[in-house]
Short mmCIF file of C-alpha atoms (C1' of nucleotides) in Angstrom, two decimals:
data_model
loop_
_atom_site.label_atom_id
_atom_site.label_comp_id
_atom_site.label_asym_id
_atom_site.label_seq_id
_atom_site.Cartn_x
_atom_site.Cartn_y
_atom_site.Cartn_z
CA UNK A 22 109.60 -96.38 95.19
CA UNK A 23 109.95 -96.92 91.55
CA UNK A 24 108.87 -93.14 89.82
CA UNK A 25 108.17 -93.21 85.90
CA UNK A 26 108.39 -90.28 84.06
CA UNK A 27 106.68 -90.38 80.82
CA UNK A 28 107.43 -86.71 79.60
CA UNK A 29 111.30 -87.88 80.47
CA UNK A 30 113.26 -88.52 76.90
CA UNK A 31 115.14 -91.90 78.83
CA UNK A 32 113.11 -94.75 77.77
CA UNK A 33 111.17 -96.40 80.70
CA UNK A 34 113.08 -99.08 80.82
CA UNK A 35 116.30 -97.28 81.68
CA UNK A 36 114.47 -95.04 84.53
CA UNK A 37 113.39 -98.73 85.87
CA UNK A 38 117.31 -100.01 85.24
CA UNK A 39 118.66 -96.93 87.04
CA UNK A 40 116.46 -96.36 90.17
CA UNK A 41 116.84 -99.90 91.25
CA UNK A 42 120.55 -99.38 90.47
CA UNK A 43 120.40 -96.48 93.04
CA UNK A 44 118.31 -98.51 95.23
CA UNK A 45 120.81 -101.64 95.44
CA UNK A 46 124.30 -99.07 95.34
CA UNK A 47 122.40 -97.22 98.47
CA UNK A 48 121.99 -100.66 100.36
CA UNK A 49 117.89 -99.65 100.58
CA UNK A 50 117.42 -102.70 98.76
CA UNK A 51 119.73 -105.63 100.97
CA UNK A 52 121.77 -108.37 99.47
CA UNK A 53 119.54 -111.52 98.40
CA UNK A 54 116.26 -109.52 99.02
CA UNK A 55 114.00 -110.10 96.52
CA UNK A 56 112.57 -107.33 93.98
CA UNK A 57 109.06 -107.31 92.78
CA UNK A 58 107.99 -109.83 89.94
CA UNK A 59 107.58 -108.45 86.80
CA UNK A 60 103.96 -108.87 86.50
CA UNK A 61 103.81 -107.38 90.11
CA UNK A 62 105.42 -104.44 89.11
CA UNK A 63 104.39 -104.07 85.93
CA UNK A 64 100.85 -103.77 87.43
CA UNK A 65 101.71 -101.50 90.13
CA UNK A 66 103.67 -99.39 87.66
CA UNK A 67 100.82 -99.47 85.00
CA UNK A 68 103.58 -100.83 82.52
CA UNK A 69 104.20 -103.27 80.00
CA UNK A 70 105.64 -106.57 81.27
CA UNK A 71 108.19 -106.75 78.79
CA UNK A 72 109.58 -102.98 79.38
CA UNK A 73 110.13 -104.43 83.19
CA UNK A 74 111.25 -107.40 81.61
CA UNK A 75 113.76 -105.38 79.69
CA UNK A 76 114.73 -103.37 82.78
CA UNK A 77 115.67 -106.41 84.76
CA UNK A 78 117.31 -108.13 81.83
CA UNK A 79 119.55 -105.35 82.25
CA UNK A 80 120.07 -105.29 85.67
CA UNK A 81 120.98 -108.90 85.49
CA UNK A 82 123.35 -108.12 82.48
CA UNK A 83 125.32 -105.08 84.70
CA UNK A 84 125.47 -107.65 87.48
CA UNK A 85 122.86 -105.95 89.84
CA UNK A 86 120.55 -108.83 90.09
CA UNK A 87 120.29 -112.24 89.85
CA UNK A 88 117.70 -114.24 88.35
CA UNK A 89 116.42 -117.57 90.12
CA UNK A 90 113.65 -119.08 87.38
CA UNK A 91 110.61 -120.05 88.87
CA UNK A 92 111.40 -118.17 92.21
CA UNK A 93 112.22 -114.80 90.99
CA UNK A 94 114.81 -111.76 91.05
CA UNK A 95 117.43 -110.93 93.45
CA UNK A 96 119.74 -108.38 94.35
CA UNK A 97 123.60 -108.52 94.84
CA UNK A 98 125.21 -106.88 97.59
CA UNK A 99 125.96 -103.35 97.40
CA UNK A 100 129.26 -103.99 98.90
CA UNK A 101 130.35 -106.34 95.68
CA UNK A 102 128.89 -103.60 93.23
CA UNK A 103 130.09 -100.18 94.91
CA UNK A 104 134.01 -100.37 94.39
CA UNK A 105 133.31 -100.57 90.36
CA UNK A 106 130.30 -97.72 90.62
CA UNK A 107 133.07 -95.42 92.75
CA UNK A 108 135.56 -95.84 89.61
CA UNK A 109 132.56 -94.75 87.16
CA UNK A 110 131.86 -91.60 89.13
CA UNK A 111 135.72 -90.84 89.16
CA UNK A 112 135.73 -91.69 85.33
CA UNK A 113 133.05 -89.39 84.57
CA UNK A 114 134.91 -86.60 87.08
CA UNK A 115 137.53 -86.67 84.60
CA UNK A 116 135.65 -86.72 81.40
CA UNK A 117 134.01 -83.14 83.13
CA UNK A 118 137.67 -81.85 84.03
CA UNK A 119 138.20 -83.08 79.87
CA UNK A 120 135.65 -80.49 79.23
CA UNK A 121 136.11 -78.16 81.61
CA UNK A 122 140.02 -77.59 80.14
CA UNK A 123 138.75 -77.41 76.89
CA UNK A 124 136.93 -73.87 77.26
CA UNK A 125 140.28 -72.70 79.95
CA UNK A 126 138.86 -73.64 83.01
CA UNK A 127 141.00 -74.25 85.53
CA UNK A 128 140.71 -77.44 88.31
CA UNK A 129 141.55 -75.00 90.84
CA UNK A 130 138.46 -73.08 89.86
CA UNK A 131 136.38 -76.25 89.94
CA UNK A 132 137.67 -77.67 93.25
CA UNK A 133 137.20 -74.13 95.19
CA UNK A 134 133.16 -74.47 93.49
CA UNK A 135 133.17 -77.89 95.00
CA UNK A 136 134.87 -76.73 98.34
CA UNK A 137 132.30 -74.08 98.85
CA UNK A 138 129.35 -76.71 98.24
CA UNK A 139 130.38 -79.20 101.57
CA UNK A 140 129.73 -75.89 103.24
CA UNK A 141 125.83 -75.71 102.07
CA UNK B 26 137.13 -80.16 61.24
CA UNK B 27 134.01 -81.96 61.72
CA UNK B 28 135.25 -85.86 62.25
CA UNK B 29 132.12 -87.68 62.13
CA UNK B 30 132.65 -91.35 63.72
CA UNK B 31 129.74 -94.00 62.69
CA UNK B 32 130.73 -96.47 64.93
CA UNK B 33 129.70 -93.69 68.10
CA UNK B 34 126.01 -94.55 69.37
CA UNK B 35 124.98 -91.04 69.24
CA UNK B 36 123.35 -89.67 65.59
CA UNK B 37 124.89 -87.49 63.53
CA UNK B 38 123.65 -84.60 63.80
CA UNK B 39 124.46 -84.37 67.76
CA UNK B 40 127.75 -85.01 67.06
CA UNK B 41 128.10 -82.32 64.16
CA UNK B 42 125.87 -80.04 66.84
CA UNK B 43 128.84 -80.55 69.85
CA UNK B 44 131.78 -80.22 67.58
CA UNK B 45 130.58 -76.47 66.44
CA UNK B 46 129.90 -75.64 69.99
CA UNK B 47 133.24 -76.64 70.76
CA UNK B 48 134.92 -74.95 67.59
CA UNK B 49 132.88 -71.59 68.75
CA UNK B 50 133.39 -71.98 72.32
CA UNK B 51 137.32 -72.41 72.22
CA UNK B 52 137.16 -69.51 69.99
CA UNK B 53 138.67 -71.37 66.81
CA UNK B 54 135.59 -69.94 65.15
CA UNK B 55 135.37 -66.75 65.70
CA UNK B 56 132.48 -64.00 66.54
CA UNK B 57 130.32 -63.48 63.50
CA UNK B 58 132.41 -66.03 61.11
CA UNK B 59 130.66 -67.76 58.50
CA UNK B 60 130.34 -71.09 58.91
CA UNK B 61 129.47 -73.90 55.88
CA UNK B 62 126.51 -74.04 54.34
CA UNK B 63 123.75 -76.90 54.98
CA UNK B 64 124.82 -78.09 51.40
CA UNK B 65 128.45 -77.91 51.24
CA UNK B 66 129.02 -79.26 54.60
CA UNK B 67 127.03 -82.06 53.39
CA UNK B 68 128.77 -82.95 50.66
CA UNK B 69 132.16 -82.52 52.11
CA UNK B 70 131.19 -85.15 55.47
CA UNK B 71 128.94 -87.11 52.70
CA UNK B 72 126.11 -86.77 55.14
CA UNK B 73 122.45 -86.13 54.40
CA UNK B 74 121.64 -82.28 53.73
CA UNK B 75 118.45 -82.74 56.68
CA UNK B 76 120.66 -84.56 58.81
CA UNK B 77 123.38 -80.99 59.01
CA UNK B 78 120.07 -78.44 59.26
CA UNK B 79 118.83 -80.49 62.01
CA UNK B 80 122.06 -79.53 63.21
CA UNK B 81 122.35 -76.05 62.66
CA UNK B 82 118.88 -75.62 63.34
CA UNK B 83 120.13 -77.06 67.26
CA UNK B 84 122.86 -74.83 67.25
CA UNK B 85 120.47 -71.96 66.49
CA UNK B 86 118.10 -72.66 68.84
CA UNK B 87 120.85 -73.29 71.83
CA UNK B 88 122.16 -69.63 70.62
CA UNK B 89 125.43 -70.80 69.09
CA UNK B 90 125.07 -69.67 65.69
CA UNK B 91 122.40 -67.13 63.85
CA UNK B 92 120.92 -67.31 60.64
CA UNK B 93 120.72 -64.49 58.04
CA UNK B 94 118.24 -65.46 55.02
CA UNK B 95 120.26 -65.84 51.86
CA UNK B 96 123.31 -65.24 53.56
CA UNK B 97 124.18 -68.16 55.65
CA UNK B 98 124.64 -68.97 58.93
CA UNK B 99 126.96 -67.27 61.59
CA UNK B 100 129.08 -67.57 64.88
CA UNK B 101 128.15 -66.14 67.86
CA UNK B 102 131.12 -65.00 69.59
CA UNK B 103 132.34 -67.21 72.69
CA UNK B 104 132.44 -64.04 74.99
CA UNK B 105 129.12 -64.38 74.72
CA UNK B 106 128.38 -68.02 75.19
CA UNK B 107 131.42 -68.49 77.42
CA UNK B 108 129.61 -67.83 81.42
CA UNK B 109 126.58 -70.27 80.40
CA UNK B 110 128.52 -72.76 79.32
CA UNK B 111 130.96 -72.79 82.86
CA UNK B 112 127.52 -72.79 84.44
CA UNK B 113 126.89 -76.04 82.53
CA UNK B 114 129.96 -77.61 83.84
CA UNK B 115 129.34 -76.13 87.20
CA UNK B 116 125.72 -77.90 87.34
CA UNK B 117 126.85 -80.80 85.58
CA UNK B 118 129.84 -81.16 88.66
CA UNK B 119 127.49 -80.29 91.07
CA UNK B 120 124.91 -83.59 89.80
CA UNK B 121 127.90 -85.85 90.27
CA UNK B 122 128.78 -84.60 93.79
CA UNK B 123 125.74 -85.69 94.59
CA UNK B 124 124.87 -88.98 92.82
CA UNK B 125 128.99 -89.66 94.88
CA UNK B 126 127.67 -88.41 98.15
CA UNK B 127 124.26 -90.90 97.70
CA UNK B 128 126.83 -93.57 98.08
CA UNK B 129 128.78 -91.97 100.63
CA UNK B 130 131.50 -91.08 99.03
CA UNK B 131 132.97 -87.47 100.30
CA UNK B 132 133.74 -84.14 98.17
CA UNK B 133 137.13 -84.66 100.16
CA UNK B 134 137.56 -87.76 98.26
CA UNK B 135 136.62 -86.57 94.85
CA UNK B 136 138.84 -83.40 95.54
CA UNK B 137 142.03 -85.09 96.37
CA UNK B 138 141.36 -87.34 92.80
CA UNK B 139 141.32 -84.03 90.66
CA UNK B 140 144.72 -82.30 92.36
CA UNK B 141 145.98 -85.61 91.59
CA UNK B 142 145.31 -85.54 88.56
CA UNK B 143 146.33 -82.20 87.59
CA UNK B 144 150.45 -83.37 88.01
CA UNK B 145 149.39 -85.97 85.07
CA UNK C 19 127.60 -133.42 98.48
CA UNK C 20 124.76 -131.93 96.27
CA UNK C 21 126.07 -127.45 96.10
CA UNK C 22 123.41 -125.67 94.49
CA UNK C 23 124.36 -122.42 93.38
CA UNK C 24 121.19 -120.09 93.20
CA UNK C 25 123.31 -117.12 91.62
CA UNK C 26 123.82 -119.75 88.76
CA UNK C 27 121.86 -119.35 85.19
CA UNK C 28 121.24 -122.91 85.20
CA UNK C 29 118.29 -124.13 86.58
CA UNK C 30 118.36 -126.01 89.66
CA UNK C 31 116.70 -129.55 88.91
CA UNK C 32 120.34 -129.09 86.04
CA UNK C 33 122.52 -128.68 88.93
CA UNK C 34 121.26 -131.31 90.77
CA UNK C 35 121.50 -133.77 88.10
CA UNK C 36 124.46 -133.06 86.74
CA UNK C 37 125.95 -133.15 90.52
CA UNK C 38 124.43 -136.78 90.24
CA UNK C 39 126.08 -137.13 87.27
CA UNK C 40 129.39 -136.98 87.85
CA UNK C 41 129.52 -138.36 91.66
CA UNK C 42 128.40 -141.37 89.42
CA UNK C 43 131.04 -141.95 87.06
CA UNK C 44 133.69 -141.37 89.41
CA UNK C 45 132.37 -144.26 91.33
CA UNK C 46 132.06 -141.80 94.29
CA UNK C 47 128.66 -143.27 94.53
CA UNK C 48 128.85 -146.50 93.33
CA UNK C 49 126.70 -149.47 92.12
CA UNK C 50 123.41 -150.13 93.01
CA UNK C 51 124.28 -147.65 95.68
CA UNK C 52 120.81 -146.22 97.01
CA UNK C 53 120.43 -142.14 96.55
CA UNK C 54 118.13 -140.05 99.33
CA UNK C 55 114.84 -139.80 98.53
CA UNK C 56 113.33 -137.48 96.75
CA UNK C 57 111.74 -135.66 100.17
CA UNK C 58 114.67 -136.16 102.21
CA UNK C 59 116.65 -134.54 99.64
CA UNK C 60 114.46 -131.89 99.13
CA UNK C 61 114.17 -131.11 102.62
CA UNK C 62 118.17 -131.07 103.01
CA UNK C 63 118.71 -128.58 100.17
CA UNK C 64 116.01 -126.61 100.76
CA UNK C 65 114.14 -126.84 97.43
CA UNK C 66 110.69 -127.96 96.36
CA UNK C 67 110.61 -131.48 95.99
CA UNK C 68 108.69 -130.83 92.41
CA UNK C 69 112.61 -129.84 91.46
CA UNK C 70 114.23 -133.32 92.84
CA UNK C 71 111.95 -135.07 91.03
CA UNK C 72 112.88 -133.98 87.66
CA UNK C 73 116.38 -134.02 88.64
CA UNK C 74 115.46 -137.51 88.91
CA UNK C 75 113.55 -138.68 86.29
CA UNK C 76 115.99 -136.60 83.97
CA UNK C 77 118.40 -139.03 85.75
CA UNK C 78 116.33 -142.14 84.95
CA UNK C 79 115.82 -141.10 81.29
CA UNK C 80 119.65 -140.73 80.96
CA UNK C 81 120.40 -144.03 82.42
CA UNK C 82 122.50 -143.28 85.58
CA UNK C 83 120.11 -144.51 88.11
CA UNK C 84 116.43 -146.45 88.43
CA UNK C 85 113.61 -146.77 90.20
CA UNK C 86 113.12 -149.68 92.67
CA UNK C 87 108.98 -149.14 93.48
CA UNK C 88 108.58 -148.83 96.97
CA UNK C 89 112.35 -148.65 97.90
CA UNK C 90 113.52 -146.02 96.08
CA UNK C 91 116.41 -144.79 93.27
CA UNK C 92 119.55 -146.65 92.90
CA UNK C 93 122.75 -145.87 90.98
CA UNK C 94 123.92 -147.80 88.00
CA UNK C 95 127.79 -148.65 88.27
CA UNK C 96 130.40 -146.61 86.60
CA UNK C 97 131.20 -149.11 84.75
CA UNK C 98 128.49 -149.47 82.80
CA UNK C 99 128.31 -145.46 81.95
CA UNK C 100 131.93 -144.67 81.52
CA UNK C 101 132.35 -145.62 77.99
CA UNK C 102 129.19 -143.76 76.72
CA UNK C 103 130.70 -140.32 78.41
CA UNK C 104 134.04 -140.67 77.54
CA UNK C 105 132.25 -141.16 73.60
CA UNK C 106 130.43 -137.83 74.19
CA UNK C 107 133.37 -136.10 75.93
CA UNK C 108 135.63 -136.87 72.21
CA UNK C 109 132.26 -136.06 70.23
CA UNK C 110 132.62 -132.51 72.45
CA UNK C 111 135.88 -132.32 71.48
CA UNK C 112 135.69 -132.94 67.61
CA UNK C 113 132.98 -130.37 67.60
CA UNK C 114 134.98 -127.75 69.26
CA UNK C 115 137.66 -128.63 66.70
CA UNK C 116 134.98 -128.47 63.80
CA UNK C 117 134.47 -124.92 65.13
CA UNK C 118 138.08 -123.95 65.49
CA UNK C 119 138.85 -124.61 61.89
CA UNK C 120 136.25 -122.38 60.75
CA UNK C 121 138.32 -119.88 61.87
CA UNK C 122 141.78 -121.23 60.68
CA UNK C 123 142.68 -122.43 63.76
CA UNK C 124 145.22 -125.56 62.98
CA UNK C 125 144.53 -128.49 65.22
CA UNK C 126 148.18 -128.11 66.03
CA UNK C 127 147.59 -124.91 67.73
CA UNK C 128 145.31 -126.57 69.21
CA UNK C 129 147.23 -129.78 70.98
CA UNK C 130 150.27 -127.71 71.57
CA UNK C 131 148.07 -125.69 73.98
CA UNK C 132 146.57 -128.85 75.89
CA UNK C 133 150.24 -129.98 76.08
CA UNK C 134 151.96 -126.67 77.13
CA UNK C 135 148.70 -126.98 80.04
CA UNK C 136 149.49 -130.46 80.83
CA UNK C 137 152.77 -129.21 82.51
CA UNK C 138 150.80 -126.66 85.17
CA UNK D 9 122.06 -117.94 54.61
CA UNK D 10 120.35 -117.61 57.94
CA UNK D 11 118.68 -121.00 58.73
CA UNK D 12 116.30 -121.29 61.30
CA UNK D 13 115.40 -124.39 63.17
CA UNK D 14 112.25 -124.10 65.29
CA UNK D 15 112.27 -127.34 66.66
CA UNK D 16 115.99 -126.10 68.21
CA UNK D 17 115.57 -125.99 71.89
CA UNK D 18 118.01 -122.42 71.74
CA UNK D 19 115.79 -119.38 71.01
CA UNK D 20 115.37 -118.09 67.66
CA UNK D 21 117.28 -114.97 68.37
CA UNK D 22 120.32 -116.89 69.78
CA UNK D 23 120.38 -118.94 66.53
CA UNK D 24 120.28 -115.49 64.66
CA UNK D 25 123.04 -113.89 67.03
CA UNK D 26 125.14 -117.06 66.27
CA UNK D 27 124.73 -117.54 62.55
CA UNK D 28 125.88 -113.90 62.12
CA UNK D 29 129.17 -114.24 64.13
CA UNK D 30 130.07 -117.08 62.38
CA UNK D 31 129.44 -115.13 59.55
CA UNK D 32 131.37 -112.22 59.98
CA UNK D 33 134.39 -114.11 61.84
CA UNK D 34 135.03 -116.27 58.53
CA UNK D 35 134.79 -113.13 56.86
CA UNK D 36 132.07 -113.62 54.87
CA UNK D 37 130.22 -110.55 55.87
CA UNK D 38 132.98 -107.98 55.01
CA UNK D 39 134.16 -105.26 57.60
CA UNK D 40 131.83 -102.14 57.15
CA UNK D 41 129.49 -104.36 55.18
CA UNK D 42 125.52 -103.73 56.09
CA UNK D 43 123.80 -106.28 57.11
CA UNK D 44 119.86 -106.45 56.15
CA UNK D 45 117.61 -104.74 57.73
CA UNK D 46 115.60 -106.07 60.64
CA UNK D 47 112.26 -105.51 58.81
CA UNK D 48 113.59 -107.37 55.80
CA UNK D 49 115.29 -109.70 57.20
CA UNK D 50 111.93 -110.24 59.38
CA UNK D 51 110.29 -110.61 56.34
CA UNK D 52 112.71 -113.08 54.87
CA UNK D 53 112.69 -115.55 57.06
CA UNK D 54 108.92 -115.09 58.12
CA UNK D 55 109.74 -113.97 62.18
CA UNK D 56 108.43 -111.13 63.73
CA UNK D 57 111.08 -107.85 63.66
CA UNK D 58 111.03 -107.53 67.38
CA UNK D 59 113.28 -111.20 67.24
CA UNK D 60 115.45 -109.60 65.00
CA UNK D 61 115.80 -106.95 66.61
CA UNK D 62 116.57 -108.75 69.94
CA UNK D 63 119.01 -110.83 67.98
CA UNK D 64 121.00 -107.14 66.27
CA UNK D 65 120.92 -105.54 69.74
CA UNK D 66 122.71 -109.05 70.96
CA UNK D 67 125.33 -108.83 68.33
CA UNK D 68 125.89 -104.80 68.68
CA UNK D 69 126.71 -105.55 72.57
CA UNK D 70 128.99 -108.49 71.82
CA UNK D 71 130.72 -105.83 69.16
CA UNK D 72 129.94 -107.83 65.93
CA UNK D 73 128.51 -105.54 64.88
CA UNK D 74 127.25 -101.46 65.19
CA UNK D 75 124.19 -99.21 64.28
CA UNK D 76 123.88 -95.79 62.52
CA UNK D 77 120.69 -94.62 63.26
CA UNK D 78 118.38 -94.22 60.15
CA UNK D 79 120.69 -96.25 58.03
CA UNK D 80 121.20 -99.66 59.21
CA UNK D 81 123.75 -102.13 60.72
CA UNK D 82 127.02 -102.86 59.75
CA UNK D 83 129.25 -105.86 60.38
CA UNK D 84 132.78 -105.11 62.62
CA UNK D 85 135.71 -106.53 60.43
CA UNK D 86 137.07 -110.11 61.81
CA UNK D 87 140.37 -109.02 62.27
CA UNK D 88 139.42 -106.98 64.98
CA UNK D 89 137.71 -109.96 66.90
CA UNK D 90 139.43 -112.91 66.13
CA UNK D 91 141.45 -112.90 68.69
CA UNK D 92 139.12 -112.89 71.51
CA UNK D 93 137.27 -115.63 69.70
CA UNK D 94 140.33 -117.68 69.50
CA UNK D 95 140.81 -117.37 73.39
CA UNK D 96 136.90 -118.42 73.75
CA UNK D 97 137.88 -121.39 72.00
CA UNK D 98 140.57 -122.32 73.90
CA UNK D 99 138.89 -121.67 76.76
CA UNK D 100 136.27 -124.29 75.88
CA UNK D 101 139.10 -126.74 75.23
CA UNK D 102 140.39 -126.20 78.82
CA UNK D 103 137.09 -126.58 80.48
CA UNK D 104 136.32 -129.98 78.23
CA UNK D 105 139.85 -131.17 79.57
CA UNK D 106 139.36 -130.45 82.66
CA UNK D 107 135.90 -132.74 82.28
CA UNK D 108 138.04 -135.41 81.02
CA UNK D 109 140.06 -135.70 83.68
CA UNK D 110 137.42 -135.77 85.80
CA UNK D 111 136.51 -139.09 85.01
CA UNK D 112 140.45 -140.38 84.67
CA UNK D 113 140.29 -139.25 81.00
CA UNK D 114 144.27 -138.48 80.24
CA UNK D 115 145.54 -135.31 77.94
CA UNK D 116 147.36 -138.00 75.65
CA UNK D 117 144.14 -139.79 74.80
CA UNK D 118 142.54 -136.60 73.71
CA UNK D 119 145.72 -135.66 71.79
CA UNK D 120 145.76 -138.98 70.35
CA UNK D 121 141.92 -138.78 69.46
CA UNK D 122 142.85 -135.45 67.94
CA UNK D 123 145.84 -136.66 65.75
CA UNK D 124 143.76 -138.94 64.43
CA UNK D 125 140.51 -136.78 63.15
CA UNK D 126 143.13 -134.57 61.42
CA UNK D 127 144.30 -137.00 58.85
CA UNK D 128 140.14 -137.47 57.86
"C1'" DG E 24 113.54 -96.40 54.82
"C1'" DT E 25 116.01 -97.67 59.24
"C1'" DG E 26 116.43 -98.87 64.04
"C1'" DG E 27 114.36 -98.15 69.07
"C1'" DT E 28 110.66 -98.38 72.32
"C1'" DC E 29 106.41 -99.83 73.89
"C1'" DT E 30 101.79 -102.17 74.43
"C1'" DA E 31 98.84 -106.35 74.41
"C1'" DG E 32 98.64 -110.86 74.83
"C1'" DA E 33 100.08 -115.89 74.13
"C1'" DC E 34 102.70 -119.96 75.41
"C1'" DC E 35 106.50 -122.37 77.61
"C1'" DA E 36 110.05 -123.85 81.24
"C1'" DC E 37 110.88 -123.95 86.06
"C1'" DA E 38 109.78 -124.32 91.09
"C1'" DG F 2 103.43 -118.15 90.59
"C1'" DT F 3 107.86 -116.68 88.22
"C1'" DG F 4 110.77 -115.43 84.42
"C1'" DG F 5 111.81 -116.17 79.08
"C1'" DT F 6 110.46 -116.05 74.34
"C1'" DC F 7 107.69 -114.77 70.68
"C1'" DT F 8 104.02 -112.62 67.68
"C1'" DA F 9 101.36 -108.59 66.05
"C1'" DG F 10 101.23 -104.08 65.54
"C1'" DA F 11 101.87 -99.02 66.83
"C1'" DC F 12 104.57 -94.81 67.14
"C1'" DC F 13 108.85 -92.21 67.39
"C1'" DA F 14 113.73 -90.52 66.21
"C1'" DC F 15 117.06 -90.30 62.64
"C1'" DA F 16 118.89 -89.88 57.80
#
DNA sequence: GTGGTCTAGACCACA
DNA sequence: GTGGTCTAGACCACA
């Protein structure tokens, strides 16, 4: 559920931070359910406790999870995290478009790419 | 030419690496131009000689410039580097359609966004 | 009467006394009042009882209620805890004030804000 | 210049994170000025680097201050966050009023109380 | 030299 | 049992 990849240049932490992001966003992880413990998954993972520790510390910080001490961590709703996530995609859409117009590409060009995509 | 912002998370010499490939791809250097050498560039950004051949050597290495022994260092022309890089943005476009479409968002959606856009 | 918010950073056995706390002093429970007992509380909130009873003791320690062996906790009367609070709510204040100066913030700046909110 | 209290029930990295704001907010770390290193300033005050570090990577998020890699960290100049400081304060104030009234407290008393302090 | 990441392991607060 | 903080020490990227 949770793949590390140690050859990948992202630290471990942020693969942890960003597949439970995913995981949450994608409603595959409900509102309120409870993620693994950080010893739990640190074990399972073969990781440091404090990387997971870092990873959820982050999650927490971004508003993903909540932390209960003594019971655990939580996840919030995807429907209370998706409408910001939806405006990051769109911001990073047109940070590409930026760059795109910056070498003389056209949006036309890019949209028709995109068009022909849905059809795969 | 080469604005070099301390305050951005990223090190130097990725952001002296990105500004030539934008210079070269946009044409503003042209094919076979000399560019600065290691040690004048360094003095004139009051940067660290390594930290601007750790740069060039990236931009050599990614095919952006070429280095002739006790010349200097020289463009490739952006005829040349121009289809990869679209191919970039291309890939790069097509990795966001899909991290959008993991959260159900549609290429419909996305679409309309850009053509918007464009009357900015 | 007692909301305990599990999405809150505080801990719980916190919540619970400060809840305590303040449905004291405004007389809301009042004098020699009796307060559930530890399990019954526990059971109605859904929380280990291990947490009510450092609520309560915390409580105890503070002087807003005691222990009657073999009957159970009783409130002390507003009365009797008002003046202390409203001596810690001013000591509050005069170190928020101690703070604001640090920054060259005039106490006047101050007071006309707490008027100009008076008048919402 | 950085005192640290172990018996203080905040951690050691929050008492860090907060002596350095104050610092650079009264100006007394200059905009653009470094700030010591985590290994020395590990060393000075005899706590291990990764508390430090915890305490710099605290400070960097709140913007007090920012990193360039390979040479250190560097305080942001007050001017720039004052302002949002000053609303923090005020903010406080509103809460502790809002406490006040609470228990029947009035806005005049704390005025009064106020008043007062400032001819100490 | 400077910060960033990670492991190993201890101790504490909370439930 | 669960998360939070801290120490000790290693290794890497960057300048």
């Amino acid at each position: 559920m949770i793949p590390i990849d140690l050859m990948d240049a992202r630290p471990i932490y942020e693969q942890v931070t960003e597949r439970f992001k995913l995981l949450i966003l994608r409603g595959i992880i409900k509102a309120d359910e409870k993620i693994p413990s950080v010893r739990n998954l640190a074990v399972e993972l073969s990781i440091n406790p404090n990387t997971i520790q870092r990873a959820y510390a982050e999650l927490e910080k971004q508003g993903y999870i909540y932390t209960v001490k003594g019971k655990g961590n939580f996840a919030v709703g995807a429907e209370k995290l998706l409408p910001a996530y939806r405006e990051e995609i769109l911001q990073r859409l047109r940070e590409l478009c930026k760059q795109a117009e910056e070498i003389g590409m056209t949006r036309e060009e890019m949209i028709s790419h995109m068009a022909e995509w849905r059809s795969l």
